[in-house]
């Protein structure tokens, strides 16, 4: 599989989005998020989305030059109107504001209304934990997950992301869909022609299926628990922001690209020093993570890891050898932005 | 099975804890929490714990007359030292303080250190959502759940509770252990002599078991997701509060009752009006919940419900017919507090 050198890829993508007259902050965040996310191994939310985003800008779904405004603000909370900005830009603005509120009051929470797809939730929370905060990022999404015991989709994959600074490495990072598996795993099995695991998905009639092309609905993670968490993410996002929720949200790929989706997000940042000594916190968290990693595994093929460990390994490897890109996706990127060809490693 | 009339049971328990010289606020909260939790059908965290709590007070683990103090306070955050109070009292104090902070700043978060078992997390969050807030409650607990792919316990069942006010009924309430099933389900199968479901638990050697008496370790909910959530609950509790964490925490039942456990909790309350119109929020949430409840189920024996619905049904039924109590547990309660006999329904 071809591999792409991250720096040259970043330059090519920046150049492409700048030619679409996208403002500087939006370009910086959408490109930084896509490349970092691909380096972390989360291909579904990385540079493979660039052609979709490019079309979404040209069709008008994403506002290339948004005026993000603060609608409400109190000592520890705010609501931002994203004006249909790239979610990557809106979210980065929101988490920075949450930190500003946390600096002054201990904790800050920012709700975002009228945004678009924000990529990987981890992009925002990691920024914040690198700056020393405990951070949270949530978003709603179009209906794809069935409530427990139901057969039709109602809430989106509504992810939960929480990060915390560690002592000698990148932050601890949990970024999980509230469905049993992400939609991307289903798409990957389609491409590979491999059946799904039982319990992952249902077909359009709501019948359980292991046929990847028949899958239309995802099962929640951990039965009623994942469903309940997904519903609570919608409470924090669409309901608090006053934006569309659940089945009201337009689907990302099948809705016309000129239609605006009005995605809602919720971010929070907590200043650790408002609670305890930050250095002690980081040292204890590092100790806990290392103790978990040293535990005996249930089989020789497994290792015991903490949240974010698989992504840290991908990051280290892909930073060295480049980002793998399936041939058809690579051609799509090059058609969109010819300079991507210069990033292909020999 | 004998059934207990809730009001007379409440009186008998209040009287008992008062004779142990427990202060008025502690008595109110520990009794209100136990009876409400039993009415909601969560027997593991209800009045069946009264004899344990009674012994814990007499042995000195629980401080009957605590001086709960505010150790740190900023505009939206605080840390309380619970002085080994009943967790039910410490938590109620903390959530009320979180609301006070939210009134002034939009959002309040309160960390509690040096507490004891707090019963059901829902008791605190429900209080707060009845008063109109979006509320969160978390606690750590002694090591019982294996990390994903590990065979020994590391974190506790570390529950996540979130509640939100609805329009014409009790708040929406998600209160879930981050393990696949609660320890109580294992204990119940022991009493019934029924095997466990595969994947619930492991024995003392870390081997999967369906023998209820052999189970020593619980599996996380949703594989790595429940483990990750449980670790993040510990970050919010033991690490932010600066108290013991994970395997440092003394076990609730097997540690000597004079040993203090120093449990940590974390609470947050969010004033909905800081984000959106509260009446609109409640109406939309009610609409979403009702839409989920109307969905077709995957089999005739199932219904589609939202978080907290099973507990609402138990509450309605048990308020009418009384709280069922196994004969041996009833005798234990009567031995502790003879007035409980007056609550037994004919």
XYZ file of C-alpha atoms in Angstrom:
692
model
C 0.000 0.000 0.000
C 1.364 3.509 -0.804
C 2.531 5.595 2.168
C 2.400 9.369 2.565
C 4.990 11.575 4.266
C 3.048 13.594 6.886
C 4.740 17.009 6.445
C 4.372 17.119 2.681
C 0.814 15.794 2.968
C 0.012 18.573 5.445
C 1.428 21.199 3.057
C -0.545 19.822 0.101
C -3.815 19.776 2.049
C -3.253 23.289 3.425
C -2.589 24.551 -0.060
C -5.737 22.859 -1.399
C -8.113 24.238 1.229
C -6.540 27.707 0.887
C -7.380 27.665 -2.841
C -11.029 27.101 -1.852
C -10.827 30.446 -0.030
C -11.144 28.745 3.380
C -9.946 31.060 6.150
C -6.576 30.505 7.790
C -7.823 29.167 11.161
C -10.175 26.682 9.502
C -7.409 25.416 7.209
C -4.988 25.019 10.113
C -7.415 23.002 12.247
C -9.026 20.809 9.612
C -5.607 19.837 8.228
C -3.911 19.404 11.618
C -6.812 17.238 12.806
C -6.908 15.048 9.685
C -3.141 14.402 9.609
C -2.835 13.825 13.377
C -5.844 11.481 13.301
C -4.386 9.467 10.422
C -1.050 9.274 12.244
C -2.940 7.956 15.275
C -4.332 5.161 13.072
C -7.954 6.359 13.067
C -8.284 6.308 9.261
C -12.063 6.851 9.260
C -11.620 10.357 10.696
C -8.328 11.285 9.045
C -7.139 12.481 5.632
C -9.479 10.074 3.827
C -12.227 12.615 4.622
C -10.435 15.451 2.760
C -12.294 14.933 -0.557
C -15.655 14.925 1.280
C -14.735 18.093 3.172
C -13.547 19.725 -0.042
C -16.900 19.004 -1.742
C -18.766 20.176 1.380
C -17.002 23.558 1.231
C -17.660 23.992 -2.484
C -21.329 23.007 -2.161
C -21.854 25.392 0.746
C -22.515 22.992 3.636
C -19.311 24.126 5.348
C -18.862 27.883 5.650
C -15.349 28.724 4.413
C -15.252 32.103 6.173
C -17.427 31.732 9.270
C -18.057 34.316 11.933
C -18.011 32.196 15.110
C -19.805 34.169 17.837
C -20.315 33.833 21.573
C -24.093 33.710 22.108
C -24.099 33.404 25.904
C -21.368 33.584 28.485
C -21.221 33.189 32.255
C -18.257 32.699 34.593
C -17.810 29.003 33.755
C -20.024 28.394 30.695
C -20.530 29.674 27.162
C -22.508 28.900 24.024
C -20.851 29.416 20.628
C -22.684 29.754 17.328
C -20.277 28.131 14.856
C -21.911 29.685 11.770
C -21.437 26.330 9.929
C -17.640 26.461 10.290
C -15.500 23.363 9.959
C -16.190 21.545 13.238
C -12.419 21.235 13.678
C -12.154 25.033 13.867
C -15.324 25.528 15.920
C -14.246 22.856 18.395
C -10.731 24.248 18.775
C -12.235 27.686 19.454
C -14.595 26.142 22.006
C -12.008 24.137 23.940
C -9.710 27.195 24.111
C -12.617 29.206 25.536
C -13.366 26.398 28.028
C -9.745 26.640 29.218
C -10.040 30.417 29.571
C -13.147 29.929 31.736
C -11.343 27.218 33.719
C -8.368 29.507 34.313
C -10.657 32.024 35.979
C -13.206 29.763 37.697
C -11.734 26.218 37.942
C -13.870 24.602 35.247
C -15.234 25.695 31.885
C -17.892 24.150 29.640
C -18.745 25.334 26.135
C -21.671 24.235 24.007
C -21.474 24.692 20.216
C -24.500 25.046 17.941
C -24.706 25.143 14.112
C -21.416 23.342 13.528
C -20.395 20.639 11.041
C -18.567 17.290 11.326
C -15.639 17.839 13.707
C -13.497 14.799 12.849
C -11.965 12.942 15.814
C -13.082 14.161 19.261
C -9.588 13.382 20.571
C -8.113 16.270 18.529
C -9.697 18.851 20.857
C -9.274 17.089 24.188
C -5.644 16.209 23.460
C -4.852 19.875 22.682
C -6.253 20.782 26.073
C -4.556 18.022 28.083
C -1.218 18.883 26.450
C -1.801 22.316 27.999
C -2.423 20.617 31.363
C -6.219 20.366 31.639
C -8.536 17.419 32.170
C -10.619 17.685 29.006
C -13.873 16.368 27.549
C -15.295 16.461 24.006
C -18.671 15.198 22.786
C -20.637 15.546 19.560
C -23.949 14.388 18.220
C -24.258 12.722 14.816
C -27.005 11.423 12.550
C -29.119 8.435 13.631
C -27.226 5.170 13.172
C -27.414 3.263 16.477
C -30.457 1.298 17.642
C -31.692 1.782 21.205
C -31.297 -1.415 23.262
C -33.943 -3.934 22.090
C -34.974 -1.705 19.152
C -34.413 -2.484 15.484
C -34.153 0.970 13.934
C -31.556 3.701 14.453
C -32.324 6.641 16.726
C -29.182 8.320 18.129
C -25.853 8.716 16.346
C -22.614 7.006 17.318
C -22.326 9.983 19.746
C -18.755 9.621 21.002
C -17.365 10.230 24.470
C -13.843 11.588 24.726
C -11.926 12.311 27.911
C -8.217 13.004 28.247
C -5.855 13.603 31.179
C -2.218 14.740 31.296
C 0.363 12.107 32.184
C 3.915 12.457 33.417
C 6.264 11.348 30.695
C 4.151 10.787 27.614
C 1.172 12.056 25.592
C -2.100 12.379 27.583
C -4.267 9.405 28.546
C -6.999 9.450 25.873
C -10.318 7.625 25.789
C -12.226 8.398 22.559
C -15.031 5.906 22.003
C -18.217 5.649 19.981
C -21.179 4.600 22.135
C -22.013 1.968 19.506
C -20.470 -1.486 19.833
C -18.211 -0.833 16.848
C -17.724 2.270 14.735
C -19.368 2.477 11.312
C -15.852 2.504 9.901
C -15.262 -1.078 11.069
C -18.306 -2.108 9.039
C -16.993 -0.217 5.989
C -13.575 -1.824 6.390
C -15.133 -5.297 6.424
C -17.039 -4.355 3.244
C -13.801 -3.437 1.518
C -12.086 -6.593 2.773
C -15.083 -8.827 1.980
C -14.972 -10.219 5.533
C -18.216 -10.975 7.483
C -19.076 -8.906 10.557
C -19.018 -10.364 14.069
C -22.471 -11.400 15.350
C -24.061 -8.624 17.406
C -22.434 -5.696 15.626
C -25.182 -4.640 13.226
C -28.688 -5.017 11.790
C -30.020 -4.800 8.240
C -32.645 -2.368 6.951
C -35.439 -4.515 8.385
C -33.769 -4.493 11.802
C -32.704 -8.131 11.584
C -29.254 -9.035 12.944
C -26.790 -9.508 10.088
C -23.165 -10.440 9.585
C -23.216 -9.389 5.895
C -21.206 -6.149 5.751
C -23.111 -4.791 2.720
C -26.500 -5.454 4.361
C -25.641 -3.617 7.610
C -27.640 -0.407 8.112
C -27.947 -0.062 11.898
C -25.314 -0.445 14.634
C -25.881 -2.089 18.015
C -25.073 -0.052 21.136
C -21.947 -0.897 23.169
C -22.649 -2.996 26.261
C -26.383 -3.291 25.561
C -28.413 -0.695 27.526
C -25.272 1.018 28.822
C -23.948 2.234 25.475
C -27.459 3.252 24.472
C -27.877 5.231 27.686
C -24.501 6.924 27.262
C -25.336 7.815 23.645
C -28.630 9.371 24.752
C -26.823 11.391 27.438
C -24.312 12.637 24.840
C -27.292 13.908 22.824
C -28.607 15.656 25.960
C -25.217 17.399 26.336
C -25.008 18.272 22.622
C -28.239 18.851 20.663
C -30.458 19.551 23.673
C -28.177 21.940 25.580
C -27.174 23.761 22.376
C -30.763 23.939 21.150
C -29.795 22.339 17.811
C -31.252 19.350 15.942
C -31.085 16.014 17.786
C -31.170 12.293 16.942
C -33.318 11.559 13.862
C -33.609 15.316 13.133
C -29.956 15.405 11.998
C -29.172 15.102 8.267
C -26.922 12.167 7.342
C -23.319 13.151 6.629
C -22.810 11.380 3.306
C -26.261 10.845 1.773
C -27.827 14.285 2.357
C -27.260 16.888 -0.429
C -23.960 18.674 0.197
C -25.546 22.132 0.056
C -27.752 21.245 3.045
C -26.341 22.442 6.378
C -26.352 19.812 9.130
C -26.239 21.959 12.280
C -24.206 19.530 14.372
C -23.900 20.331 18.112
C -20.881 19.708 20.318
C -20.051 20.008 24.026
C -16.583 20.620 25.471
C -15.256 20.988 28.996
C -11.851 21.743 30.496
C -11.007 21.355 34.153
C -7.978 23.028 35.742
C -6.390 20.282 37.851
C -4.808 22.816 40.198
C -8.291 23.852 41.347
C -8.548 20.376 42.950
C -5.114 18.953 43.697
C -1.412 19.363 42.985
C -1.011 18.926 39.192
C 2.454 17.349 39.372
C 1.237 14.799 41.903
C -1.858 14.101 39.776
C 0.257 13.434 36.680
C 2.717 11.218 38.549
C -0.083 9.138 40.095
C -1.868 8.739 36.744
C 1.387 7.662 35.106
C 1.858 5.137 37.925
C -1.653 3.719 37.491
C -1.247 3.420 33.710
C 2.125 1.717 34.054
C 0.720 -0.702 36.655
C -2.128 -1.649 34.292
C 0.332 -2.167 31.409
C 2.416 -4.544 33.546
C -0.561 -6.835 34.277
C -0.579 -10.412 32.973
C -2.749 -10.815 29.847
C -5.404 -13.484 29.321
C -3.555 -14.971 26.334
C -0.111 -14.754 24.712
C -1.531 -12.764 21.748
C -2.919 -10.034 24.002
C -1.427 -7.166 25.968
C -3.056 -5.132 28.710
C -3.231 -1.498 27.626
C -4.757 1.778 28.791
C -7.023 3.990 26.652
C -5.103 5.550 23.755
C -2.200 3.071 23.771
C -3.027 1.563 20.344
C -3.176 5.094 18.873
C 0.189 6.014 20.453
C 1.787 3.008 18.766
C 0.263 3.900 15.408
C 1.494 7.467 15.817
C 5.059 6.374 16.527
C 5.102 3.933 13.621
C 3.383 6.129 11.049
C 5.515 9.143 11.984
C 8.465 6.951 10.966
C 7.155 5.070 7.913
C 4.350 7.355 6.680
C 0.560 7.119 6.528
C -0.667 4.102 4.534
C -3.285 5.006 1.921
C -5.283 2.557 -0.224
C -4.585 3.135 -3.957
C -8.151 4.298 -4.766
C -8.171 6.772 -1.858
C -4.764 8.065 -2.905
C -5.984 8.713 -6.467
C -9.003 10.542 -5.066
C -6.692 12.744 -2.964
C -4.409 13.458 -5.927
C -7.380 14.316 -8.167
C -8.500 16.771 -5.506
C -5.015 18.163 -4.766
C -2.236 17.205 -7.220
C 0.446 18.236 -4.694
C -0.477 15.162 -2.613
C 1.520 13.162 -5.202
C 4.696 14.790 -3.876
C 3.981 13.265 -0.429
C 4.028 9.651 -1.706
C 7.046 7.870 -0.242
C 9.240 5.823 -2.585
C -41.579 -12.989 50.273
C -42.340 -10.516 53.122
C -42.971 -6.919 52.077
C -42.158 -3.744 54.008
C -44.239 -0.562 54.145
C -41.808 2.259 53.133
C -42.918 4.959 55.637
C -42.767 2.722 58.699
C -39.489 1.243 57.452
C -38.065 4.764 57.115
C -39.136 5.600 60.678
C -37.627 2.409 62.080
C -34.312 2.995 60.323
C -34.175 6.653 61.369
C -34.805 5.665 64.978
C -32.094 3.003 64.826
C -29.357 5.244 63.431
C -30.318 8.014 65.864
C -29.726 5.603 68.787
C -26.171 5.131 67.449
C -25.687 8.869 68.021
C -25.472 9.543 64.274
C -26.102 13.223 63.517
C -29.418 14.347 62.073
C -28.215 15.126 58.510
C -26.414 11.782 58.215
C -29.499 9.889 59.424
C -31.772 11.738 57.014
C -29.616 11.035 53.967
C -28.552 7.465 54.654
C -32.168 6.453 55.364
C -33.711 8.445 52.493
C -31.163 6.983 50.064
C -31.618 3.382 51.244
C -35.431 3.466 51.117
C -35.623 5.328 47.786
C -33.060 2.950 46.281
C -35.006 -0.108 47.439
C -38.222 1.407 46.064
C -36.407 1.882 42.732
C -35.642 -1.860 42.749
C -31.880 -1.553 43.260
C -31.784 -3.939 46.232
C -27.981 -4.163 46.325
C -27.723 -0.490 47.342
C -30.905 -0.190 49.400
C -32.061 -1.111 52.904
C -30.280 -4.472 52.758
C -27.111 -2.483 53.485
C -28.486 -1.095 56.792
C -26.933 -3.801 59.008
C -23.530 -3.298 57.365
C -23.785 0.476 57.806
C -24.857 0.020 61.430
C -21.794 -2.130 62.140
C -19.563 0.347 60.256
C -20.733 3.183 62.518
C -20.241 1.173 65.712
C -16.764 -0.026 64.645
C -15.677 3.501 63.741
C -15.267 3.247 59.968
C -18.118 5.716 59.455
C -17.894 8.902 61.495
C -21.285 9.434 63.203
C -20.685 13.136 63.828
C -18.432 14.335 61.001
C -17.194 17.853 60.412
C -17.419 18.112 56.625
C -15.164 20.981 55.528
C -14.490 22.878 52.308
C -10.786 22.470 51.619
C -10.597 24.514 48.382
C -13.103 26.661 46.583
C -13.093 28.649 43.353
C -15.956 30.192 41.367
C -17.077 26.880 39.864
C -15.187 24.186 41.784
C -14.677 22.966 45.340
C -13.058 20.137 47.260
C -14.789 18.781 50.375
C -13.121 16.747 53.097
C -15.907 14.401 54.237
C -14.224 13.476 57.540
C -15.371 9.844 57.007
C -19.076 10.799 57.006
C -21.730 8.552 55.545
C -21.170 8.990 51.786
C -24.910 9.661 51.474
C -24.492 12.776 53.633
C -21.179 13.859 52.108
C -22.562 13.453 48.579
C -25.749 15.379 49.324
C -23.642 18.201 50.763
C -21.435 18.135 47.677
C -24.216 18.172 45.076
C -25.925 21.054 46.901
C -22.638 22.974 46.812
C -22.245 22.153 43.086
C -25.698 23.689 42.512
C -24.734 26.805 44.470
C -21.636 27.186 42.272
C -23.762 26.574 39.150
C -26.251 29.227 40.233
C -23.473 31.800 40.293
C -21.255 30.625 37.422
C -23.299 28.269 35.190
C -21.635 25.022 36.235
C -20.300 23.608 39.487
C -18.072 20.607 40.203
C -17.239 19.272 43.658
C -14.677 16.637 44.520
C -15.017 14.741 47.829
C -12.112 13.130 49.682
C -12.103 10.862 52.793
C -15.693 9.671 52.357
C -17.318 6.248 52.764
C -19.674 4.114 50.619
C -22.318 6.475 49.225
C -25.001 3.969 48.196
C -26.647 4.552 44.808
C -25.147 7.388 42.732
C -28.636 8.180 41.419
C -29.708 9.441 44.867
C -27.580 12.580 44.472
C -28.083 13.292 40.783
C -31.859 12.784 41.046
C -32.058 15.304 43.917
C -30.327 17.818 41.692
C -32.343 17.173 38.513
C -35.577 17.428 40.539
C -34.327 20.943 41.330
C -33.814 21.538 37.591
C -30.095 20.850 37.001
C -28.297 18.483 34.675
C -26.383 16.419 37.228
C -23.500 13.968 37.413
C -22.282 11.654 40.207
C -19.265 9.363 40.225
C -17.448 7.360 42.897
C -14.472 5.079 43.067
C -14.651 1.677 44.764
C -12.314 -1.164 45.637
C -10.680 -3.210 42.856
C -13.123 -5.726 41.372
C -13.065 -5.255 37.581
C -10.341 -6.599 35.284
C -8.843 -4.291 32.656
C -9.662 -5.477 29.117
C -7.554 -8.619 28.388
C -6.334 -8.810 32.006
C -7.234 -11.519 34.491
C -6.977 -9.719 37.830
C -9.034 -6.827 39.211
C -7.641 -3.305 39.119
C -10.362 -0.618 39.195
C -13.685 -0.799 41.043
C -17.105 -1.003 39.425
C -16.734 2.838 39.296
C -20.246 3.917 38.304
C -21.290 6.715 35.972
C -24.517 8.534 36.803
C -26.073 11.356 34.795
C -29.595 12.729 35.161
C -31.644 15.358 33.332
C -35.022 16.940 34.128
C -37.971 15.852 31.985
C -41.312 17.495 31.400
C -43.978 15.385 33.060
C -42.184 12.726 35.043
C -39.155 11.984 37.225
C -35.758 12.885 35.651
C -34.087 10.768 32.989
C -31.542 8.723 34.979
C -28.588 6.683 33.760
C -26.778 5.010 36.676
C -24.468 2.260 35.472
C -21.503 0.296 36.736
C -18.644 0.276 34.229
C -18.416 -3.498 34.692
C -20.512 -5.730 32.439
C -22.799 -6.637 35.350
C -22.855 -5.411 38.931
C -21.419 -7.581 41.697
C -24.951 -7.822 43.032
C -26.070 -9.796 39.979
C -23.383 -12.347 40.792
C -24.512 -12.488 44.435
C -28.137 -12.904 43.348
C -27.199 -15.871 41.130
C -25.330 -17.354 44.122
C -28.463 -17.144 46.241
C -30.629 -18.555 43.451
C -28.102 -21.290 42.548
C -28.241 -20.211 38.897
C -25.095 -20.175 36.710
C -23.691 -16.869 35.443
C -23.792 -15.895 31.765
C -20.497 -16.521 29.932
C -18.327 -13.391 29.849
C -19.534 -11.900 33.146
C -16.797 -12.989 35.531
C -13.507 -14.739 36.241
C -12.356 -16.943 39.116
C -9.440 -16.270 41.465
C -6.983 -17.562 38.868
C -8.428 -15.201 36.261
C -10.100 -17.984 34.287
C -13.571 -17.278 32.865
C -16.239 -18.932 35.012
C -20.009 -19.352 35.054
C -19.975 -20.759 38.626
C -21.400 -17.972 40.816
C -19.470 -19.067 43.930
C -16.173 -19.183 42.024
C -16.507 -15.658 40.588
C -13.956 -13.182 42.001
C -13.380 -10.677 39.175
C -15.877 -8.890 36.924
C -15.403 -8.235 33.209
C -15.668 -4.627 31.988
C -18.780 -3.532 30.039
C -18.248 -3.415 26.279
C -14.682 -4.724 26.459
C -12.126 -1.860 26.328
C -14.844 0.805 26.495
C -16.141 -0.028 29.980
C -12.568 -0.440 31.195
C -11.632 2.964 29.776
C -14.685 4.600 31.344
C -13.921 2.973 34.712
C -10.340 4.293 34.576
C -11.623 7.794 33.757
C -14.030 7.630 36.725
C -10.991 6.905 38.921
C -9.216 9.934 37.395
C -12.232 12.089 38.344
C -12.502 10.568 41.836
C -9.346 9.283 43.551
C -6.871 11.265 41.457
C -8.591 14.675 41.513
C -9.446 14.332 45.201
C -5.966 13.113 46.105
C -7.376 10.032 47.857
C -6.562 6.324 47.452
C -7.201 4.857 43.982
C -7.800 1.444 42.419
C -6.003 -1.361 44.310
C -5.099 1.086 47.149
C -8.746 1.104 48.317
C -9.778 -1.233 51.148
C -12.546 -3.704 50.238
C -15.970 -2.765 51.600
C -16.971 -6.053 53.219
C -13.769 -7.985 53.932
C -11.609 -5.210 55.447
C -11.863 -4.766 59.247
C -14.773 -2.419 60.025
C -12.647 -0.096 62.106
C -10.438 0.640 59.070
C -11.434 3.813 57.207
C -11.711 3.426 53.437
C -11.264 7.016 52.227
C -13.564 6.728 49.213
C -13.491 9.647 46.744
C -16.461 11.013 44.778
C -16.991 13.618 42.054
C -20.218 15.566 41.466
C -21.263 18.202 38.957
C -24.396 20.278 38.420
C -25.067 22.319 35.304
C -27.662 25.097 35.228
C -29.577 24.497 31.994
C -30.576 28.161 31.757
C -26.904 29.055 31.248
C -27.148 27.265 27.878
C -30.727 27.192 26.610
C -34.348 27.718 27.637
C -35.016 25.168 30.428
C -38.701 24.636 29.526
C -37.786 23.963 25.903
C -34.992 21.604 26.999
C -37.372 19.594 29.191
C -40.062 19.404 26.498
C -37.573 18.228 23.865
C -36.084 15.607 26.201
C -39.565 14.334 27.041
C -40.291 14.126 23.300
C -37.109 12.170 22.587
C -37.785 9.741 25.438
C -41.374 9.182 24.334
C -40.257 8.620 20.723
C -37.747 5.972 21.869
C -40.415 4.262 24.006
C -42.754 4.033 20.985
C -40.181 2.176 18.859
C -40.832 -1.404 17.739
C -38.968 -3.960 19.857
C -36.840 -6.799 18.525
C -39.063 -9.456 20.113
C -42.498 -9.671 21.732
C -40.940 -10.149 25.213
C -38.998 -6.895 24.983
C -39.868 -3.225 25.209
C -37.753 -0.270 24.163
C -37.036 1.896 27.207
C -34.893 4.890 28.158
C -32.413 4.933 31.066
C -34.205 4.745 34.409
C -37.475 3.315 33.076
C -37.113 -0.062 34.850
C -36.462 1.780 38.131
C -39.516 4.021 37.624
C -41.692 0.931 37.264
C -40.237 -0.662 40.382
C -40.805 2.585 42.261
C -44.464 2.763 41.249
C -45.096 -0.871 42.094
C -43.173 -1.014 45.360
C -44.704 2.270 46.554
C -48.014 0.458 46.214
C -47.242 -3.078 47.433
C -44.178 -2.507 49.626
C -40.495 -3.449 49.398
C -39.927 -7.205 49.097
C -37.361 -8.513 51.585
C -35.939 -12.060 51.698
C -36.728 -13.720 55.051
C -33.080 -13.913 56.204
C -32.471 -10.264 55.376
C -35.665 -9.283 57.190
C -34.552 -11.133 60.322
C -31.194 -9.383 60.147
C -32.958 -6.008 59.919
C -35.261 -6.837 62.846
C -32.324 -8.019 64.971
C -30.651 -4.686 64.266
C -33.806 -2.576 64.723
C -36.842 -4.318 66.262
C -39.159 -1.533 65.016
C -38.644 -2.840 61.460
C -41.097 -5.616 62.428
C -43.868 -2.990 62.531
C -43.226 -2.236 58.817
C -43.954 -5.814 57.664
C -47.155 -5.816 55.618
C -49.804 -8.427 56.367
